[in-house]
Amino acid sequence: MNLAYRVGSDQASGAPRLPGSLHVNRRLSQWLRIGADGVVEVSVGKVEIGQGIATALAQIAAQELDVAFERVRMIPASTARSPDEAVTSGSLSIQESGSALRYACAEARSIYLAAAAAKLGVPVELLRIADGEIIAASGARTSYWQIADDGLLARNATGTVAPKPAAALDVASAAAPRLDLPDKIFGRPRFVHDLELPGMLHARVLRPVSPFARLESLDAGRTQALAGVIGVVRDGNFAGVLADREETAVKALARLAADTRWSEAETLPDAAGLKDWLMAQRAETKVVDERAPDAQACVAKTLRASYSRPYLAHASIAPSCALAQWRGDALHVWTHSQGIYNLRTDLALAFGVPPQRITVEHAEGAGCYGHNGADDVAFDAALLARAANGRPVRLQWSRADELAWSPFGAAMAIELQADLDAAGAIVGWRHELWSNGHTSRPGRAKSPALLAAWHRENPSERLLAVNPPLANGGGADRNAVPPYEFAARRIVNHRLLDMPLRTSALRSLGAFANVFAIESFLDEIAAEQGEDTVKLRLRYLSDPRAKAVIEAASARAGWRGWQRREGCGHGIGYARYKNSGAYCAVAAEVEAGREIRVRRLVIAVDAGRVVNPDGVANQIEGGAVQAASWTLKEAVRFDRTRVTSDAWETYPILRFSAVPAVEVEILDRPEEASSGAGEAALGPTAAAIGNAVFDALGVRVRDLPITAERIVAAAG
Amino acid sequence: MLLNVNGAQHAVEAAEDTPLVYALRNQLGLKGTRYGCGTDQCGACYILLDDRAVPACDTPLWAAAGKRITTVEGLGTPERPHALQRAFIVEQAAQCGYCSSGILVTCAALLARNPDPSDVEVRAALDRHLCRCGTHNRIVRAVLRAARELRSGQAA
Ligand code: FES
Ligand code: FES
C-alpha cells in the first residue's frame, strides 16, 4: 500500500482525508479545466524552479485523463486562482502536488465518462478514452472537448476514484522532453526578468554596506538631478532608485551609493575559527533522538571526531528579480518565489493591507536551491513601487546583492563519537551539532520575514532561523539520525540564538553536513579496524533498498577491482534523504594534484516510482555537481564587519573543466511511493569525495571545503 | 545609434556608453541575452560580435556599432534551429536554462572555428561560463553531438 496516496478520514473535520494537497484544495476546478478547444489546463500551486516539475505534473495529468501530453497546458501559479500548496521545497512536489493531481484527474475522467455515457446512452463500462475521444464499443463516440463544461468540475473532490495502478502507466514513466526548454534554448522571454509591462520603470536597491550597518546620511540631490531618474526612496536603512531606463537606474544607484554615509561595527564571527565559534554560542539544546542499549554493552574504546561546513551561498546564476505595481491600496507582484501564498501573507503584514488586496503571480526565475532572494526582492520592488504613481516597477538585484544578501545556508559544527566493544562492533553512537536554524521562510510568523523589513525606519523583529520538526524532515538535524543499526545512539541539536548572518533553507538543509560527517566517520572507523568501508556499511544496514543502492553504486564503479594508483583514491557515501525519502549511494574517484580533481561520480538512486526518469537523472546529476562544488570550493567569506564574497571572483564555483563525469543508475520501484530526487545526492557526494581524498592521500579533511590549504592544515 | 543585430539594422536611442545588454533586452526586446553579473564573470550575456563571443554586459554600444551582432535569437528558430539548439533539446541539456543562451553563443563560435572539438576543448571553451544547476556534462554532450551533426551535414 502506497502511504502517500492512502485515502482515510480526517478525525478533526470529519471530511475524508484526501491525497497530497487535494486535502486542503478540494475543488476539482482549482486543479484542471477541460476546454472545448482540445486543451487541458492544469493549475497547481507548486512552481517551476528549474527542476522540471511542470513537465512531470503534465505527464501525470495526461496519463490519468488519457490525453496526449501535448494537450496539457500548465498555467502559471497565482494567488488569484491556484490551489494553495504553500512552498515548493523539500523535494515534496511530486508527493504533494502529484498525488493531488493524480486523484483530481482520475475523478475528472470519471465525471466526464459519466457525462459521455448519458449523452451516448451507453453504460460507462462500454466506453474507452483515447486522447480525449470517448468511444463506445458500438463505435458511437464523443469527446472531452464536445462535452467540455466548466460546471462539471465545479465540485469538491471525493477521493473515491482510484488513479491508474502502476502497471498501467506508460506516459508517466517514460522520459518526456521538458516543456520549458524550447523557450530557453531559443532565447524567448520566459523568466520573470523578461517581463515587460506598459509604462514600466526600472529600479535598483541600495543595500547596507554590512549586515547591521546604519545609514547615517543620504544626499539624494545629485542622484535626483540625473536625467531619467524618477525618484529616490529612503525608509530608514533601506533605499533605492527609480528610473525610466535600466541603465539609468544602474548609474543612479552608483551615484547614490557614493553620496551616503554608513556607520558599522564588528558584528561577524572570526571566519578562521568558525567551528569553535559555533560551539561557543548561546543555544537552545534539544535531544533529537535517543535509543538506549538493550543490555549494557562493554565499551572497549571510544572514537571521536568533529566536522564542519561553512556558510554557503545559493549563488543563483541570475540575480533575484521582481515586478510590482500598486493601484490604490491594491498590490500586484510578479515573482519567482517558491511560495506565492506565503509571500502574500508577509507582504500583507508588512504593508498592513488585507491579503485579498494583494495578488502574487509566479514567473520563472533561474535555478532555485532553497529560500533565496526571491521573496526579498519582491518586497523591495513593492516598497519602491509606492513612489511610482501607479506605474509598474521592475527591480533586479545586483550580483553583489545576490551573493551577499540572499539568505545563506547555515554554517555547522558536528561532533561524533562511536563506542566500540572489544570485538570492534559499534555499540554506541553520539552526534552533536551546532548551527543556526535552517529556515526563515516567509508566511510563518507574526512579523514579515522579508529582508527590507529589518532595514526600514520602523523595523520588524529580526526573526531567528528555526528548524522544521524532524517528523517533517528536520532542519539542522536532517539526516543526523544515522541509518545504521547501532545498539545505542543519542542525537543532540544546539540551535544558535544569535544570528550574525541570516540563514535559511539551502538544498538538503542540515543533511549535507550531517551525511558528510556520519559517512566520513564511518570511513574513519573502517580504516581504524582495517575493514572494507562498503562491507562495514552493509553490515549495519537492514533495509534491503539501502543495501541495493550501495551495492549498485559500488558494483558499477568497480569498487572491488579498484587498482591503486599514486595520488588517486576512491570513496563511498550513502544516505536515505530525510531518512524517509530517496535512497542514494555515491562512489567518487579523485585525483590529488595541486588541487583535488574529482574524476568520476557513480550514483545509484532509488526514488520509488519514477515519473520522468530523465528528469530524475538530471536532478541527481545536477545535485551531485553542485555538491562537488560546495565540497571542493565554496565558503561565504567575511571579515569581522562585512561579507566579502560578493562577486564570482570571491565566491568561486566549479567550472566546466573541473566538473566530474557523472553516471546515474536509477533503481525503479513502480510499487513504491515516489519521492523527490533533487536533494538526495548532496550529502553522499560530499562524503564520497572526502573519503576518496583520504584514500588518495591518507589525509582526513573534516572541515569543508576540501581545498589545498585545508589538506595541508589537516596533514600538519 | 545604428546597430546591426541578427542581420538587420536597428536604430537605438541610448547613450553610447550604455552596455549592449540593456539595449538588446529593453530597446530591441531581445530578451534571450540574459543578465547575470554585469562584469564579465559568468557568461550569461554572451553574444557574437562579428565572429567573436563577448559579454554584452561589458560591451558599450560604441564598441558594437558597425559590427555584426548575433544573439541567441539569431542562431536559429524553432522552425530552423541551429544544430546546437537541436542538440540541446535532444540531450535535454539544461535545468533552469538561464545559462543556456550565453553557452550556445560561445559554442557557435567554437564550432565555427573548430568543427571537431574534443571533450576537453569544449570544456576549455566554456570555462568562462557558469552553470549553477550542474548540467555541464549534458551541455558538453550536446555540443559534441551538434559538432558531429554539422560535420556529417557538410560531408553529405
Ligand atoms: S552578465 Fe555578462 S558575463 Fe555575466
Ligand atoms: S541550467 Fe541553471 S544555471 Fe545552467
Coordinates of C-alpha atoms in Angstrom, one line a residue, chain A residues 356-629:
Chain A
Q356 CA -7.1 39.9 -0.5
R357 CA -5.8 43.2 -1.8
I358 CA -2.6 41.6 -2.9
T359 CA -2.1 39.3 -6.0
V360 CA 1.1 37.4 -6.2
E361 CA 1.8 35.7 -9.5
H362 CA 4.6 33.4 -10.3
A363 CA 7.0 33.7 -13.1
E364 CA 10.1 31.6 -13.5
G365 CA 13.5 32.5 -12.2
A366 CA 16.8 30.9 -12.6
G367 CA 17.6 27.7 -10.7
C368 CA 16.4 27.8 -7.2
Y369 CA 18.0 25.7 -4.5
G370 CA 16.1 26.8 -1.5
H371 CA 15.0 30.1 0.2
N372 CA 16.9 32.6 -1.9
G373 CA 16.3 36.3 -2.5
A374 CA 13.1 35.9 -4.5
D375 CA 10.8 37.0 -1.7
D376 CA 13.1 39.8 -0.5
V377 CA 13.3 41.3 -3.9
A378 CA 9.6 41.2 -4.3
F379 CA 9.2 43.2 -1.1
D380 CA 11.9 45.6 -2.2
A381 CA 10.1 46.1 -5.5
A382 CA 6.8 46.7 -3.8
L383 CA 8.4 49.2 -1.4
L384 CA 9.9 51.2 -4.3
A385 CA 6.8 51.0 -6.4
R386 CA 5.0 53.1 -3.8
A387 CA 6.9 56.0 -5.3
A388 CA 5.9 55.1 -8.9
N389 CA 2.5 56.7 -9.0
G390 CA 0.7 53.5 -10.1
R391 CA 3.3 52.6 -12.7
P392 CA 4.7 49.0 -12.6
V393 CA 8.3 48.7 -11.3
R394 CA 10.9 46.1 -12.3
L395 CA 13.6 45.6 -9.8
Q396 CA 16.6 43.4 -10.4
W397 CA 19.2 42.9 -7.7
S398 CA 22.9 43.3 -8.5
R399 CA 25.3 40.4 -8.5
A400 CA 26.6 41.7 -5.1
D401 CA 23.1 41.9 -3.7
E402 CA 22.5 38.3 -4.8
L403 CA 25.7 36.8 -3.3
A404 CA 25.9 38.8 -0.1
W405 CA 22.2 39.3 0.8
S406 CA 20.3 36.2 -0.2
P407 CA 19.9 34.1 2.9
F408 CA 22.8 31.7 3.5
G409 CA 22.9 28.0 4.1
A410 CA 23.9 27.9 7.8
A411 CA 27.4 27.0 8.9
M412 CA 27.5 23.8 11.0
A413 CA 29.8 22.1 13.5
I414 CA 29.3 18.4 14.3
E415 CA 30.9 16.2 16.9
L416 CA 30.7 12.5 16.6
Q417 CA 31.6 9.7 19.0
A418 CA 31.4 6.0 18.5
D419 CA 31.8 3.3 21.2
L420 CA 33.4 0.1 20.1
D421 CA 33.3 -3.2 22.0
A422 CA 36.3 -5.5 22.3
A423 CA 35.4 -7.2 19.0
G424 CA 35.3 -3.8 17.2
A425 CA 31.5 -3.6 16.9
I426 CA 29.9 -0.2 17.1
V427 CA 27.7 -0.4 20.2
G428 CA 27.1 3.3 20.8
W429 CA 26.8 6.4 18.6
R430 CA 26.6 10.1 19.6
H431 CA 26.0 13.0 17.2
E432 CA 26.0 16.6 18.5
L433 CA 25.6 19.6 16.2
W434 CA 25.7 23.3 16.4
S435 CA 24.1 25.6 13.9
N436 CA 21.7 28.4 13.3
G437 CA 18.2 27.3 12.2
H438 CA 17.7 26.2 8.6
T439 CA 14.6 28.1 7.7
S440 CA 13.4 31.6 7.9
R441 CA 10.8 31.5 5.1
P442 CA 8.1 34.0 4.9
G443 CA 4.5 33.4 5.8
R444 CA 5.0 31.6 9.1
A445 CA 5.4 34.2 11.8
K446 CA 3.6 37.3 13.2
S447 CA 6.0 39.6 11.5
P448 CA 7.4 39.6 8.0
A449 CA 10.5 37.5 7.2
L450 CA 11.5 39.8 4.4
L451 CA 14.9 41.4 4.4
A452 CA 14.0 45.0 3.9
A453 CA 11.6 44.8 6.8
W454 CA 14.6 44.7 9.1
H455 CA 16.0 47.8 7.5
R456 CA 13.0 50.1 7.4
E457 CA 12.6 53.1 9.7
N458 CA 10.2 51.0 11.8
P459 CA 12.0 47.7 11.6
S460 CA 10.4 44.4 12.2
E461 CA 12.0 42.0 14.6
R462 CA 14.9 40.1 13.1
L463 CA 13.4 36.6 13.3
L464 CA 15.8 33.9 14.2
A465 CA 16.0 31.0 11.8
V466 CA 14.2 27.9 13.1
N467 CA 14.2 24.2 12.3
P468 CA 11.2 22.3 10.9
P469 CA 10.3 19.4 13.1
L470 CA 12.1 16.1 12.5
A471 CA 8.8 14.5 11.5
N472 CA 8.8 16.8 8.5
G473 CA 12.4 16.0 7.7
G474 CA 14.0 18.3 10.3
G475 CA 16.4 21.2 9.6
A476 CA 19.9 21.3 11.1
D477 CA 19.2 17.8 12.3
R478 CA 18.0 16.5 8.9
N479 CA 19.7 13.1 8.5
A480 CA 21.5 13.5 11.8
V481 CA 20.0 10.2 12.9
P482 CA 22.2 7.5 11.4
P483 CA 20.6 5.0 9.1
Y484 CA 22.7 2.3 10.6
E485 CA 21.6 -0.2 13.3
F486 CA 23.7 0.8 16.3
A487 CA 22.7 -0.6 19.7
A488 CA 22.6 2.8 21.3
R489 CA 22.5 6.4 20.0
R490 CA 22.0 9.9 21.1
I491 CA 21.5 12.9 18.7
V492 CA 21.6 16.4 20.1
N493 CA 20.9 19.7 18.2
H494 CA 22.1 23.1 19.5
R495 CA 20.2 25.8 17.7
L496 CA 22.1 29.1 17.9
L497 CA 20.3 32.0 19.5
D498 CA 22.2 34.7 17.7
M499 CA 22.3 35.1 14.0
P500 CA 25.1 37.4 12.7
L501 CA 24.4 36.2 9.2
R502 CA 20.9 35.5 8.0
T503 CA 20.4 31.8 7.4
S504 CA 17.6 29.8 5.7
A505 CA 16.8 26.8 3.6
L506 CA 19.5 25.7 1.2
R507 CA 19.2 22.5 -0.7
S508 CA 19.1 19.5 1.7
L509 CA 19.4 21.7 4.8
G510 CA 21.4 20.0 7.5
A511 CA 21.6 16.8 5.6
F512 CA 24.6 17.8 3.6
A513 CA 26.9 18.3 6.6
N514 CA 25.3 15.5 8.7
V515 CA 25.8 12.9 6.0
F516 CA 29.3 14.2 5.3
A517 CA 30.1 13.8 8.9
I518 CA 28.5 10.4 9.5
E519 CA 29.8 8.9 6.4
S520 CA 33.3 10.3 6.9
F521 CA 33.4 9.0 10.4
L522 CA 32.3 5.5 9.4
D523 CA 35.1 5.6 6.9
E524 CA 37.5 6.5 9.7
I525 CA 36.2 3.6 11.8
A526 CA 36.6 1.2 8.9
A527 CA 40.2 2.4 8.4
E528 CA 40.9 2.0 12.2
Q529 CA 39.6 -1.5 12.1
G530 CA 41.1 -2.4 8.8
E531 CA 37.7 -3.3 7.3
D532 CA 36.4 -2.6 3.9
T533 CA 34.2 0.5 4.2
V534 CA 31.5 -0.8 1.9
K535 CA 31.2 -4.0 3.9
L536 CA 31.1 -2.1 7.1
R537 CA 28.1 -0.2 5.9
L538 CA 26.3 -3.2 4.7
R539 CA 26.8 -4.9 8.0
Y540 CA 25.0 -2.2 9.9
L541 CA 22.1 -1.8 7.4
S542 CA 18.9 -3.9 7.5
D543 CA 16.8 -2.1 4.8
P544 CA 17.2 -4.0 1.5
R545 CA 16.6 -0.9 -0.5
A546 CA 19.5 0.8 1.3
K547 CA 21.8 -2.1 0.6
A548 CA 20.7 -2.3 -3.0
V549 CA 21.8 1.3 -3.8
I550 CA 25.2 0.8 -2.1
E551 CA 25.7 -2.5 -4.0
A552 CA 24.7 -1.0 -7.3
A553 CA 26.9 2.0 -7.0
S554 CA 29.9 0.1 -5.8
A555 CA 29.4 -2.6 -8.5
R556 CA 29.1 -0.1 -11.3
A557 CA 32.1 1.9 -10.0
G558 CA 34.2 -1.3 -10.0
W559 CA 34.8 -1.0 -6.2
R560 CA 36.3 -4.4 -5.7
G561 CA 38.5 -4.4 -8.8
W562 CA 40.0 -0.9 -7.9
Q563 CA 43.6 -0.6 -8.9
R564 CA 45.6 1.6 -6.6
R565 CA 47.4 4.4 -8.4
E566 CA 49.7 7.1 -7.0
G567 CA 47.7 10.2 -6.0
C568 CA 44.3 8.6 -6.8
G569 CA 41.6 7.4 -4.5
H570 CA 38.0 6.2 -4.3
G571 CA 35.4 6.6 -1.6
I572 CA 31.8 6.0 -0.9
G573 CA 28.9 7.8 0.7
Y574 CA 25.3 6.8 1.4
A575 CA 22.1 8.3 2.8
R576 CA 18.4 7.9 2.6
Y577 CA 17.4 11.5 2.3
K578 CA 15.4 12.7 5.3
N579 CA 15.6 9.1 6.5
S580 CA 12.3 8.6 4.7
G581 CA 12.9 9.8 1.1
A582 CA 15.1 8.7 -1.8
Y583 CA 18.0 6.2 -1.2
C584 CA 21.2 7.3 -2.7
A585 CA 24.8 6.0 -2.8
V586 CA 27.7 7.7 -4.5
A587 CA 31.1 6.3 -5.3
A588 CA 33.7 9.0 -6.1
E589 CA 37.1 8.8 -7.7
V590 CA 39.6 11.7 -7.1
E591 CA 43.0 12.6 -8.3
A592 CA 45.1 14.8 -6.0
G593 CA 47.3 17.2 -7.8
R594 CA 47.8 20.8 -6.9
E595 CA 44.1 20.8 -6.2
I596 CA 41.7 17.9 -5.8
R597 CA 40.1 16.8 -9.0
V598 CA 37.0 14.7 -8.9
R599 CA 37.2 12.4 -11.9
R600 CA 34.1 10.4 -11.6
L601 CA 30.9 10.1 -9.6
V602 CA 28.9 6.9 -9.9
I603 CA 25.5 7.2 -8.3
A604 CA 22.7 4.7 -7.6
V605 CA 19.3 6.1 -6.6
D606 CA 16.0 4.6 -5.6
A607 CA 13.3 7.3 -5.6
G608 CA 10.4 4.8 -5.6
R609 CA 8.1 5.0 -8.6
V610 CA 9.7 7.3 -11.2
V611 CA 7.6 9.6 -13.2
N612 CA 10.2 11.0 -15.5
P613 CA 13.5 9.0 -15.4
D614 CA 15.4 11.6 -17.4
G615 CA 14.2 14.3 -15.1
V616 CA 15.4 12.3 -12.1
A617 CA 18.7 11.7 -13.7
N618 CA 19.1 15.4 -14.5
Q619 CA 18.2 16.3 -10.9
I620 CA 20.6 13.8 -9.3
E621 CA 23.4 14.7 -11.6
G622 CA 22.9 18.4 -11.0
G623 CA 22.7 17.9 -7.3
A624 CA 26.0 15.9 -7.4
V625 CA 27.8 18.5 -9.4
Q626 CA 26.6 21.2 -7.1
A627 CA 27.7 19.2 -4.1
A628 CA 31.1 18.7 -5.6
S629 CA 31.3 22.4 -6.0

